[in-house]
mmCIF file of C-alpha atoms in Angstrom:
data_model
loop_
_atom_site.group_PDB
_atom_site.id
_atom_site.type_symbol
_atom_site.label_atom_id
_atom_site.label_comp_id
_atom_site.label_asym_id
_atom_site.label_seq_id
_atom_site.Cartn_x
_atom_site.Cartn_y
_atom_site.Cartn_z
ATOM 1 C CA MET A 16 -31.424 -45.449 -59.697
ATOM 2 C CA ARG A 17 -30.714 -43.627 -62.919
ATOM 3 C CA ARG A 18 -27.385 -45.062 -64.508
ATOM 4 C CA ILE A 19 -25.106 -42.839 -66.866
ATOM 5 C CA THR A 20 -23.269 -44.651 -69.112
ATOM 6 C CA ARG A 21 -20.220 -43.419 -70.822
ATOM 7 C CA ILE A 22 -19.970 -39.774 -70.375
ATOM 8 C CA THR A 23 -17.927 -38.631 -73.203
ATOM 9 C CA THR A 24 -19.615 -35.248 -74.361
ATOM 10 C CA VAL A 25 -17.405 -32.790 -76.119
ATOM 11 C CA GLY A 26 -17.245 -30.126 -73.876
ATOM 12 C CA ILE A 27 -18.264 -29.227 -70.520
ATOM 13 C CA ALA A 28 -22.061 -27.881 -71.703
ATOM 14 C CA SER A 29 -22.694 -30.418 -74.149
ATOM 15 C CA ALA A 30 -21.745 -33.294 -70.968
ATOM 16 C CA ALA A 31 -24.078 -31.589 -68.020
ATOM 17 C CA LEU A 32 -26.823 -31.275 -70.779
ATOM 18 C CA ALA A 33 -26.331 -34.887 -71.314
ATOM 19 C CA LEU A 34 -26.284 -35.768 -68.391
ATOM 20 C CA SER A 35 -29.392 -33.846 -66.932
ATOM 21 C CA ALA A 36 -31.596 -35.818 -70.220
ATOM 22 C CA THR A 37 -30.248 -39.176 -68.820
ATOM 23 C CA ALA A 38 -30.000 -38.888 -65.012
ATOM 24 C CA CYS A 39 -32.517 -35.677 -64.012
ATOM 25 C CA GLY A 40 -35.082 -35.508 -66.889
ATOM 26 C CA LYS A 41 -35.216 -31.810 -66.382
ATOM 27 C CA SER A 42 -32.752 -29.201 -66.324
ATOM 28 C CA SER A 43 -29.675 -29.388 -65.176
ATOM 29 C CA THR A 44 -28.994 -27.282 -61.737
ATOM 30 C CA ASP A 45 -26.640 -24.040 -60.890
ATOM 31 C CA SER A 46 -22.789 -24.440 -59.487
ATOM 32 C CA GLY A 47 -23.645 -24.030 -55.711
ATOM 33 C CA SER A 48 -27.438 -24.489 -56.037
ATOM 34 C CA SER A 49 -29.468 -26.940 -53.484
ATOM 35 C CA SER A 50 -29.179 -30.345 -54.050
ATOM 36 C CA SER A 51 -32.298 -31.568 -53.549
ATOM 37 C CA SER A 52 -34.670 -32.282 -56.614
ATOM 38 C CA SER A 53 -37.950 -30.516 -57.454
ATOM 39 C CA ALA A 54 -39.878 -33.670 -55.860
ATOM 40 C CA GLY A 55 -37.314 -32.876 -52.441
ATOM 41 C CA ALA A 56 -35.286 -35.854 -52.378
ATOM 42 C CA THR A 57 -31.357 -34.962 -52.102
ATOM 43 C CA LYS A 58 -29.584 -36.007 -55.528
ATOM 44 C CA VAL A 59 -26.197 -37.949 -55.299
ATOM 45 C CA ALA A 60 -23.491 -39.878 -57.651
ATOM 46 C CA ILE A 61 -20.727 -41.702 -57.872
ATOM 47 C CA ALA A 62 -18.553 -41.823 -61.126
ATOM 48 C CA TYR A 63 -16.863 -45.086 -61.213
ATOM 49 C CA ASP A 64 -13.126 -46.395 -61.588
ATOM 50 C CA ILE A 65 -11.616 -48.642 -64.116
ATOM 51 C CA GLY A 66 -14.056 -51.637 -64.936
ATOM 52 C CA GLY A 67 -16.643 -49.638 -63.938
ATOM 53 C CA ARG A 68 -19.993 -51.636 -61.844
ATOM 54 C CA GLY A 69 -19.886 -55.522 -61.922
ATOM 55 C CA ASP A 70 -16.236 -55.505 -61.670
ATOM 56 C CA GLN A 71 -17.366 -58.139 -58.358
ATOM 57 C CA SER A 72 -15.323 -56.105 -56.654
ATOM 58 C CA PHE A 73 -13.636 -52.313 -55.831
ATOM 59 C CA ASN A 74 -16.648 -50.529 -57.544
ATOM 60 C CA ASP A 75 -19.416 -52.830 -56.513
ATOM 61 C CA ALA A 76 -18.482 -52.274 -52.832
ATOM 62 C CA ALA A 77 -18.653 -48.465 -53.515
ATOM 63 C CA TYR A 78 -22.289 -49.053 -55.775
ATOM 64 C CA ALA A 79 -23.550 -50.840 -52.240
ATOM 65 C CA GLY A 80 -23.154 -48.425 -50.767
ATOM 66 C CA LEU A 81 -24.755 -45.749 -53.059
ATOM 67 C CA LYS A 82 -27.910 -48.403 -52.848
ATOM 68 C CA GLN A 83 -27.924 -48.728 -48.563
ATOM 69 C CA ALA A 84 -28.145 -44.933 -49.484
ATOM 70 C CA GLU A 85 -31.414 -44.801 -50.928
ATOM 71 C CA ASP A 86 -32.478 -47.267 -49.424
ATOM 72 C CA ASP A 87 -32.297 -45.878 -45.625
ATOM 73 C CA LEU A 88 -31.841 -42.665 -46.259
ATOM 74 C CA GLY A 89 -33.766 -42.400 -49.465
ATOM 75 C CA VAL A 90 -31.537 -40.632 -51.669
ATOM 76 C CA LYS A 91 -31.603 -40.274 -55.272
ATOM 77 C CA GLY A 92 -29.057 -42.054 -57.075
ATOM 78 C CA SER A 93 -26.845 -41.556 -60.211
ATOM 79 C CA GLU A 94 -24.310 -44.021 -61.127
ATOM 80 C CA ALA A 95 -21.245 -42.548 -64.255
ATOM 81 C CA GLU A 96 -19.738 -45.158 -66.065
ATOM 82 C CA PRO A 97 -15.795 -44.456 -67.166
ATOM 83 C CA SER A 98 -14.956 -44.802 -70.876
ATOM 84 C CA ALA A 99 -11.747 -46.993 -72.138
ATOM 85 C CA GLY A 100 -8.386 -45.213 -72.677
ATOM 86 C CA GLU A 101 -9.789 -41.773 -70.797
ATOM 87 C CA GLY A 102 -7.642 -38.713 -69.931
ATOM 88 C CA ASP A 103 -8.519 -35.856 -67.001
ATOM 89 C CA ALA A 104 -10.459 -34.477 -68.887
ATOM 90 C CA ASP A 105 -13.197 -36.213 -69.457
ATOM 91 C CA LYS A 106 -13.270 -37.071 -65.571
ATOM 92 C CA VAL A 107 -13.340 -33.076 -65.190
ATOM 93 C CA GLN A 108 -16.306 -33.170 -67.552
ATOM 94 C CA ARG A 109 -18.506 -36.340 -65.821
ATOM 95 C CA LEU A 110 -18.147 -34.405 -62.903
ATOM 96 C CA THR A 111 -18.573 -31.458 -63.557
ATOM 97 C CA ALA A 112 -21.904 -32.387 -65.197
ATOM 98 C CA LEU A 113 -23.108 -34.466 -61.892
ATOM 99 C CA ALA A 114 -22.692 -31.798 -60.171
ATOM 100 C CA ARG A 115 -24.641 -29.550 -62.503
ATOM 101 C CA ALA A 116 -27.153 -31.408 -61.924
ATOM 102 C CA GLY A 117 -27.394 -30.979 -58.547
ATOM 103 C CA ASN A 118 -26.023 -33.856 -56.593
ATOM 104 C CA ASN A 119 -24.589 -33.406 -53.182
ATOM 105 C CA PRO A 120 -22.451 -35.257 -53.168
ATOM 106 C CA VAL A 121 -20.343 -35.990 -56.092
ATOM 107 C CA ILE A 122 -17.865 -39.334 -55.107
ATOM 108 C CA GLY A 123 -15.485 -40.028 -57.554
ATOM 109 C CA VAL A 124 -14.460 -43.887 -56.942
ATOM 110 C CA GLY A 125 -10.726 -44.281 -57.104
ATOM 111 C CA PHE A 126 -7.037 -42.168 -57.237
ATOM 112 C CA ALA A 127 -7.180 -41.654 -60.659
ATOM 113 C CA TYR A 128 -10.366 -39.104 -60.082
ATOM 114 C CA ALA A 129 -8.015 -37.031 -57.943
ATOM 115 C CA PRO A 130 -6.779 -34.089 -60.797
ATOM 116 C CA ALA A 131 -10.191 -33.837 -61.635
ATOM 117 C CA ILE A 132 -12.010 -33.424 -58.129
ATOM 118 C CA GLU A 133 -9.501 -30.804 -56.683
ATOM 119 C CA LYS A 134 -9.932 -28.618 -60.540
ATOM 120 C CA VAL A 135 -14.059 -29.613 -60.103
ATOM 121 C CA ALA A 136 -14.759 -29.409 -56.629
ATOM 122 C CA LYS A 137 -12.691 -25.053 -56.926
ATOM 123 C CA GLN A 138 -15.697 -24.473 -59.091
ATOM 124 C CA PHE A 139 -18.657 -25.926 -56.855
ATOM 125 C CA PRO A 140 -18.055 -24.756 -53.720
ATOM 126 C CA LYS A 141 -21.340 -25.640 -52.311
ATOM 127 C CA THR A 142 -20.958 -29.562 -53.596
ATOM 128 C CA THR A 143 -19.456 -32.006 -51.157
ATOM 129 C CA PHE A 144 -16.891 -34.213 -53.526
ATOM 130 C CA GLY A 145 -15.871 -37.270 -51.914
ATOM 131 C CA LEU A 146 -12.280 -38.806 -53.461
ATOM 132 C CA ILE A 147 -11.430 -42.820 -52.400
ATOM 133 C CA ASP A 148 -8.283 -43.689 -52.126
ATOM 134 C CA ASP A 149 -6.176 -40.600 -52.112
ATOM 135 C CA THR A 150 -4.775 -37.526 -49.735
ATOM 136 C CA SER A 151 -3.074 -36.011 -52.869
ATOM 137 C CA LYS A 152 -5.423 -33.494 -53.653
ATOM 138 C CA THR A 153 -7.780 -31.718 -51.030
ATOM 139 C CA GLY A 154 -10.287 -28.855 -50.250
ATOM 140 C CA PRO A 155 -12.944 -27.515 -47.867
ATOM 141 C CA ASN A 156 -15.534 -29.427 -49.306
ATOM 142 C CA ILE A 157 -12.985 -32.703 -50.338
ATOM 143 C CA ALA A 158 -13.386 -35.851 -48.483
ATOM 144 C CA ASN A 159 -10.793 -38.099 -48.525
ATOM 145 C CA LEU A 160 -11.673 -41.461 -48.028
ATOM 146 C CA VAL A 161 -9.596 -43.646 -47.458
ATOM 147 C CA PHE A 162 -8.128 -46.919 -46.446
ATOM 148 C CA ASN A 163 -5.290 -48.794 -44.236
ATOM 149 C CA GLU A 164 -4.551 -51.667 -47.161
ATOM 150 C CA GLU A 165 -1.589 -53.078 -45.875
ATOM 151 C CA GLN A 166 -3.318 -53.835 -42.439
ATOM 152 C CA GLY A 167 -6.533 -56.177 -44.182
ATOM 153 C CA SER A 168 -3.560 -57.619 -46.909
ATOM 154 C CA TYR A 169 -1.326 -58.141 -43.384
ATOM 155 C CA LEU A 170 -3.623 -60.791 -41.910
ATOM 156 C CA ALA A 171 -4.255 -61.974 -45.566
ATOM 157 C CA GLY A 172 -0.331 -62.911 -45.856
ATOM 158 C CA VAL A 173 -1.126 -64.152 -42.781
ATOM 159 C CA ALA A 174 -3.809 -66.970 -43.875
ATOM 160 C CA ALA A 175 -1.845 -67.505 -47.394
ATOM 161 C CA ALA A 176 1.352 -68.702 -45.313
ATOM 162 C CA LYS A 177 -0.695 -70.553 -43.511
ATOM 163 C CA ALA A 178 -2.451 -72.110 -45.920
ATOM 164 C CA SER A 179 -0.196 -72.556 -48.101
ATOM 165 C CA LYS A 180 1.331 -76.594 -48.448
ATOM 166 C CA THR A 181 4.075 -75.815 -50.612
ATOM 167 C CA GLY A 182 5.870 -72.573 -49.075
ATOM 168 C CA THR A 183 5.063 -70.844 -52.785
ATOM 169 C CA VAL A 184 2.302 -68.144 -52.584
ATOM 170 C CA GLY A 185 1.872 -65.208 -55.218
ATOM 171 C CA PHE A 186 0.425 -61.610 -55.152
ATOM 172 C CA ILE A 187 -1.178 -60.123 -58.232
ATOM 173 C CA GLY A 188 -0.797 -55.895 -58.630
ATOM 174 C CA GLY A 189 -3.286 -54.154 -61.329
ATOM 175 C CA VAL A 190 -1.095 -51.742 -62.350
ATOM 176 C CA GLU A 191 2.253 -50.855 -60.584
ATOM 177 C CA VAL A 192 0.639 -47.791 -58.470
ATOM 178 C CA PRO A 193 1.993 -46.573 -54.953
ATOM 179 C CA LEU A 194 -1.658 -47.748 -54.002
ATOM 180 C CA ILE A 195 -1.398 -51.176 -54.847
ATOM 181 C CA LYS A 196 2.088 -51.163 -53.449
ATOM 182 C CA LYS A 197 0.603 -50.916 -49.853
ATOM 183 C CA PHE A 198 -1.600 -54.689 -50.927
ATOM 184 C CA GLU A 199 2.188 -56.110 -51.698
ATOM 185 C CA ALA A 200 3.990 -54.909 -49.098
ATOM 186 C CA GLY A 201 1.231 -56.219 -46.007
ATOM 187 C CA PHE A 202 1.176 -58.948 -47.548
ATOM 188 C CA THR A 203 4.620 -60.204 -47.934
ATOM 189 C CA GLN A 204 5.036 -59.119 -44.117
ATOM 190 C CA GLY A 205 2.449 -60.869 -43.544
ATOM 191 C CA VAL A 206 3.856 -64.124 -45.343
ATOM 192 C CA LYS A 207 7.108 -63.672 -44.062
ATOM 193 C CA ALA A 208 6.205 -63.308 -39.961
ATOM 194 C CA THR A 209 4.815 -66.345 -40.608
ATOM 195 C CA ASN A 210 6.123 -68.280 -42.549
ATOM 196 C CA PRO A 211 10.311 -66.868 -43.302
ATOM 197 C CA LYS A 212 10.940 -69.866 -45.811
ATOM 198 C CA ALA A 213 8.146 -69.368 -47.690
ATOM 199 C CA LYS A 214 8.298 -68.004 -51.073
ATOM 200 C CA VAL A 215 5.988 -64.899 -52.651
ATOM 201 C CA LEU A 216 5.578 -64.785 -56.523
ATOM 202 C CA THR A 217 4.335 -60.934 -57.464
ATOM 203 C CA GLN A 218 3.757 -59.597 -60.943
ATOM 204 C CA TYR A 219 1.457 -56.710 -61.771
ATOM 205 C CA LEU A 220 -0.169 -56.864 -64.984
ATOM 206 C CA THR A 221 0.149 -53.136 -66.396
ATOM 207 C CA GLN A 222 2.454 -49.604 -65.518
ATOM 208 C CA PRO A 223 0.904 -46.624 -65.522
ATOM 209 C CA PRO A 224 -0.250 -44.921 -67.676
ATOM 210 C CA ASN A 225 -1.310 -47.865 -69.199
ATOM 211 C CA PHE A 226 -4.216 -49.062 -66.336
ATOM 212 C CA ASP A 227 -6.070 -52.331 -68.289
ATOM 213 C CA GLY A 228 -4.425 -54.481 -65.311
ATOM 214 C CA PHE A 229 -7.616 -52.892 -63.601
ATOM 215 C CA SER A 230 -10.551 -54.147 -66.099
ATOM 216 C CA LYS A 231 -8.836 -56.942 -67.732
ATOM 217 C CA PRO A 232 -9.529 -60.515 -66.621
ATOM 218 C CA ASP A 233 -7.114 -62.227 -69.269
ATOM 219 C CA LEU A 234 -4.316 -60.713 -68.168
ATOM 220 C CA GLY A 235 -5.352 -61.546 -64.415
ATOM 221 C CA LYS A 236 -5.925 -65.210 -65.816
ATOM 222 C CA ALA A 237 -2.733 -65.706 -67.600
ATOM 223 C CA ALA A 238 -0.715 -64.277 -64.412
ATOM 224 C CA ALA A 239 -2.559 -66.394 -61.643
ATOM 225 C CA GLN A 240 -1.764 -69.246 -65.005
ATOM 226 C CA GLY A 241 1.962 -68.301 -64.508
ATOM 227 C CA GLN A 242 2.096 -68.741 -60.327
ATOM 228 C CA LEU A 243 -0.052 -71.805 -60.662
ATOM 229 C CA ASP A 244 2.923 -73.452 -62.585
ATOM 230 C CA LYS A 245 5.599 -72.241 -60.479
ATOM 231 C CA GLY A 246 4.079 -73.615 -58.117
ATOM 232 C CA ALA A 247 2.571 -71.357 -55.719
ATOM 233 C CA ASP A 248 -0.818 -72.714 -54.161
ATOM 234 C CA VAL A 249 -2.793 -69.422 -52.440
ATOM 235 C CA ILE A 250 -3.027 -66.287 -54.921
ATOM 236 C CA TYR A 251 -3.930 -63.275 -53.185
ATOM 237 C CA ALA A 252 -5.057 -60.371 -56.544
ATOM 238 C CA ALA A 253 -5.341 -57.000 -56.129
ATOM 239 C CA ALA A 254 -6.402 -55.726 -59.552
ATOM 240 C CA GLY A 255 -9.967 -55.201 -59.814
ATOM 241 C CA LEU A 256 -12.009 -56.867 -63.335
ATOM 242 C CA ALA A 257 -8.940 -57.995 -63.720
ATOM 243 C CA GLY A 258 -8.811 -60.084 -60.518
ATOM 244 C CA SER A 259 -11.702 -61.994 -61.621
ATOM 245 C CA GLY A 260 -9.426 -64.023 -64.267
ATOM 246 C CA ALA A 261 -7.264 -64.882 -61.229
ATOM 247 C CA ILE A 262 -9.645 -66.554 -59.386
ATOM 248 C CA GLU A 263 -11.070 -68.192 -62.387
ATOM 249 C CA ALA A 264 -7.565 -70.047 -63.138
ATOM 250 C CA THR A 265 -6.762 -70.611 -59.575
ATOM 251 C CA ALA A 266 -9.818 -72.580 -59.098
ATOM 252 C CA LYS A 267 -9.571 -73.930 -61.349
ATOM 253 C CA ALA A 268 -6.550 -75.117 -60.592
ATOM 254 C CA GLY A 269 -7.801 -76.916 -57.240
ATOM 255 C CA LYS A 270 -5.775 -74.337 -55.487
ATOM 256 C CA TRP A 271 -6.748 -70.661 -53.429
ATOM 257 C CA ALA A 272 -7.706 -67.796 -54.104
ATOM 258 C CA ILE A 273 -7.862 -64.440 -51.825
ATOM 259 C CA GLY A 274 -10.675 -62.139 -53.366
ATOM 260 C CA VAL A 275 -10.310 -58.109 -52.280
ATOM 261 C CA ASP A 276 -12.234 -54.928 -51.816
ATOM 262 C CA SER A 277 -15.886 -57.038 -51.428
ATOM 263 C CA ASP A 278 -15.990 -60.303 -49.524
ATOM 264 C CA GLN A 279 -15.286 -62.324 -53.538
ATOM 265 C CA TYR A 280 -17.193 -65.049 -52.009
ATOM 266 C CA ASN A 281 -20.735 -63.765 -51.445
ATOM 267 C CA GLN A 282 -20.446 -61.981 -55.169
ATOM 268 C CA LYS A 283 -22.345 -63.911 -57.514
ATOM 269 C CA GLY A 284 -20.672 -63.397 -60.363
ATOM 270 C CA LEU A 285 -17.524 -65.546 -58.718
ATOM 271 C CA ALA A 286 -20.496 -68.263 -57.771
ATOM 272 C CA ALA A 287 -18.268 -70.914 -59.842
ATOM 273 C CA TYR A 288 -15.270 -70.275 -58.295
ATOM 274 C CA LYS A 289 -16.268 -69.193 -54.496
ATOM 275 C CA ASP A 290 -15.579 -72.565 -53.124
ATOM 276 C CA HIS A 291 -11.788 -71.797 -54.416
ATOM 277 C CA ILE A 292 -12.055 -68.392 -52.085
ATOM 278 C CA LEU A 293 -10.629 -69.175 -49.061
ATOM 279 C CA THR A 294 -11.032 -65.777 -48.073
ATOM 280 C CA SER A 295 -11.201 -61.891 -49.154
ATOM 281 C CA VAL A 296 -9.790 -58.830 -48.018
ATOM 282 C CA THR A 297 -12.166 -56.418 -47.381
ATOM 283 C CA LYS A 298 -12.739 -52.214 -48.052
ATOM 284 C CA ASN A 299 -15.347 -50.744 -45.904
ATOM 285 C CA VAL A 300 -15.901 -48.749 -49.243
ATOM 286 C CA GLN A 301 -19.892 -49.690 -48.935
ATOM 287 C CA GLY A 302 -19.817 -47.922 -45.851
ATOM 288 C CA ALA A 303 -17.336 -44.855 -46.633
ATOM 289 C CA VAL A 304 -19.850 -43.885 -49.344
ATOM 290 C CA TYR A 305 -22.704 -44.500 -47.173
ATOM 291 C CA ASN A 306 -21.439 -43.010 -44.650
ATOM 292 C CA LEU A 307 -20.314 -39.555 -46.240
ATOM 293 C CA ILE A 308 -24.111 -39.411 -48.183
ATOM 294 C CA LYS A 309 -25.513 -39.747 -44.834
ATOM 295 C CA SER A 310 -22.988 -36.552 -43.706
ATOM 296 C CA VAL A 311 -24.000 -34.256 -46.170
ATOM 297 C CA LYS A 312 -27.807 -35.462 -45.889
ATOM 298 C CA ASP A 313 -27.158 -34.537 -42.308
ATOM 299 C CA GLY A 314 -25.971 -31.024 -42.747
ATOM 300 C CA LYS A 315 -22.960 -32.190 -41.241
ATOM 301 C CA PRO A 316 -20.499 -32.804 -44.159
ATOM 302 C CA GLN A 317 -16.878 -35.211 -44.211
ATOM 303 C CA SER A 318 -13.916 -32.828 -45.537
ATOM 304 C CA GLY A 319 -10.999 -33.717 -44.886
ATOM 305 C CA GLU A 320 -8.706 -36.919 -44.448
ATOM 306 C CA VAL A 321 -11.478 -39.601 -43.761
ATOM 307 C CA ARG A 322 -9.441 -42.585 -42.518
ATOM 308 C CA TYR A 323 -11.111 -46.535 -42.429
ATOM 309 C CA GLY A 324 -8.301 -49.323 -41.057
ATOM 310 C CA LEU A 325 -8.248 -52.732 -39.173
ATOM 311 C CA ALA A 326 -9.289 -51.115 -35.632
ATOM 312 C CA THR A 327 -12.398 -49.344 -36.614
ATOM 313 C CA ASP A 328 -12.931 -52.486 -38.767
ATOM 314 C CA GLY A 329 -13.092 -50.645 -42.235
ATOM 315 C CA VAL A 330 -10.348 -53.162 -43.316
ATOM 316 C CA GLY A 331 -10.676 -57.160 -42.251
ATOM 317 C CA LEU A 332 -10.320 -60.148 -43.806
ATOM 318 C CA ALA A 333 -14.344 -62.130 -44.749
ATOM 319 C CA THR A 334 -15.001 -65.246 -42.866
ATOM 320 C CA SER A 335 -18.055 -65.806 -45.282
ATOM 321 C CA ASN A 336 -16.017 -69.491 -46.973
ATOM 322 C CA PRO A 337 -16.882 -71.683 -44.029
ATOM 323 C CA THR A 338 -13.893 -73.784 -44.536
ATOM 324 C CA TYR A 339 -11.831 -71.038 -43.848
ATOM 325 C CA SER A 340 -13.780 -70.674 -40.222
ATOM 326 C CA SER A 341 -12.759 -74.766 -39.974
ATOM 327 C CA MET A 342 -9.214 -73.735 -40.509
ATOM 328 C CA THR A 343 -8.585 -73.494 -36.896
ATOM 329 C CA GLU A 344 -4.664 -72.905 -36.758
ATOM 330 C CA MET A 345 -5.263 -69.825 -39.276
ATOM 331 C CA VAL A 346 -8.111 -68.597 -37.752
ATOM 332 C CA ALA A 347 -5.789 -68.507 -34.530
ATOM 333 C CA ALA A 348 -3.163 -66.983 -36.594
ATOM 334 C CA VAL A 349 -5.041 -63.852 -38.614
ATOM 335 C CA ASP A 350 -6.910 -63.246 -34.632
ATOM 336 C CA GLN A 351 -3.680 -62.409 -32.580
ATOM 337 C CA ALA A 352 -1.672 -60.867 -36.169
ATOM 338 C CA LYS A 353 -4.850 -58.123 -35.927
ATOM 339 C CA LYS A 354 -4.762 -58.069 -32.032
ATOM 340 C CA ASP A 355 -0.823 -56.664 -32.795
ATOM 341 C CA ILE A 356 -1.601 -54.628 -35.169
ATOM 342 C CA VAL A 357 -4.636 -52.692 -33.241
ATOM 343 C CA ASP A 358 -2.509 -52.525 -30.453
ATOM 344 C CA GLY A 359 0.365 -51.542 -32.077
ATOM 345 C CA LYS A 360 2.723 -54.279 -31.687
ATOM 346 C CA ILE A 361 2.911 -55.099 -35.245
ATOM 347 C CA THR A 362 3.502 -52.094 -37.260
ATOM 348 C CA VAL A 363 2.387 -52.399 -41.113
ATOM 349 C CA LYS A 364 4.929 -51.450 -43.772
ATOM 350 C CA THR A 365 2.824 -49.121 -46.802
ATOM 351 C CA ALA A 366 5.984 -50.038 -48.962
ATOM 352 C CA PRO A 367 7.762 -52.597 -50.078
#
């Protein structure tokens, strides 16, 4: 797998040349050309969100899908990292470079890629672009890969309410944007439905256009400590790499953390804290990336909204921690809530 770091060259042509040299070892292909290299292997690429690969969460889940596609489908994958404080123009350059290099599909990991994908997709009509977590920008060659995060978060709220001994739990959002508000809404609704007297402490780390709340663990750590000091004994953070800081603080205090996006109990970078990661709200980003790549390779590329919800295990609650399974009353409550959501008896809010 080829990993491109910090594509921030000035000018699209320069970006394409840099990618060609770094990722392919040969000149890039023309717009609309075949996605296969001279060796005959399909070339695919993902451009990471804030925090990049190694966030133990969202980006790593996307990487897992790319790796699975390499192993199962024989494709050649490339990765491109974001730069601190970058704007839409940087993303346009990155995506353009990836598309010109003959990658198909090109996948933008996160809603921040929406404006750039809308622009670049028009320039490369024969290339499929995957846009994760956003439906605001559409096109005939754009696949909007989205999830019912609120449903998984509702289950986390049920689990938190059942596991809490103090009746106070916490929610930490990385950046206060509509996507993360979905996590908050579902979590709070699940907590309150399970224990109406419970208190939910809510804090967002940053406000747009400052997206440090997705990338700086110290921010998550400080926020979690503040909630712990106020009596929270279960904390759920939807904050990307910053969430690892929240997990660290919560674990060191001997309280329960709830992870997000990936099964964070099994993330090597969080192994020191795994015994205090009760569960994680999972999003099948890995499956979404893999499915899109496979659809293109099969000649039937996905396009439009492709939604992953609780009914299809597109979102869910991880059960890797043995302690989770041993808490039978909590598990029963979560299982019942899942059934009621899937059956339509519970409608989960998408905004607080």
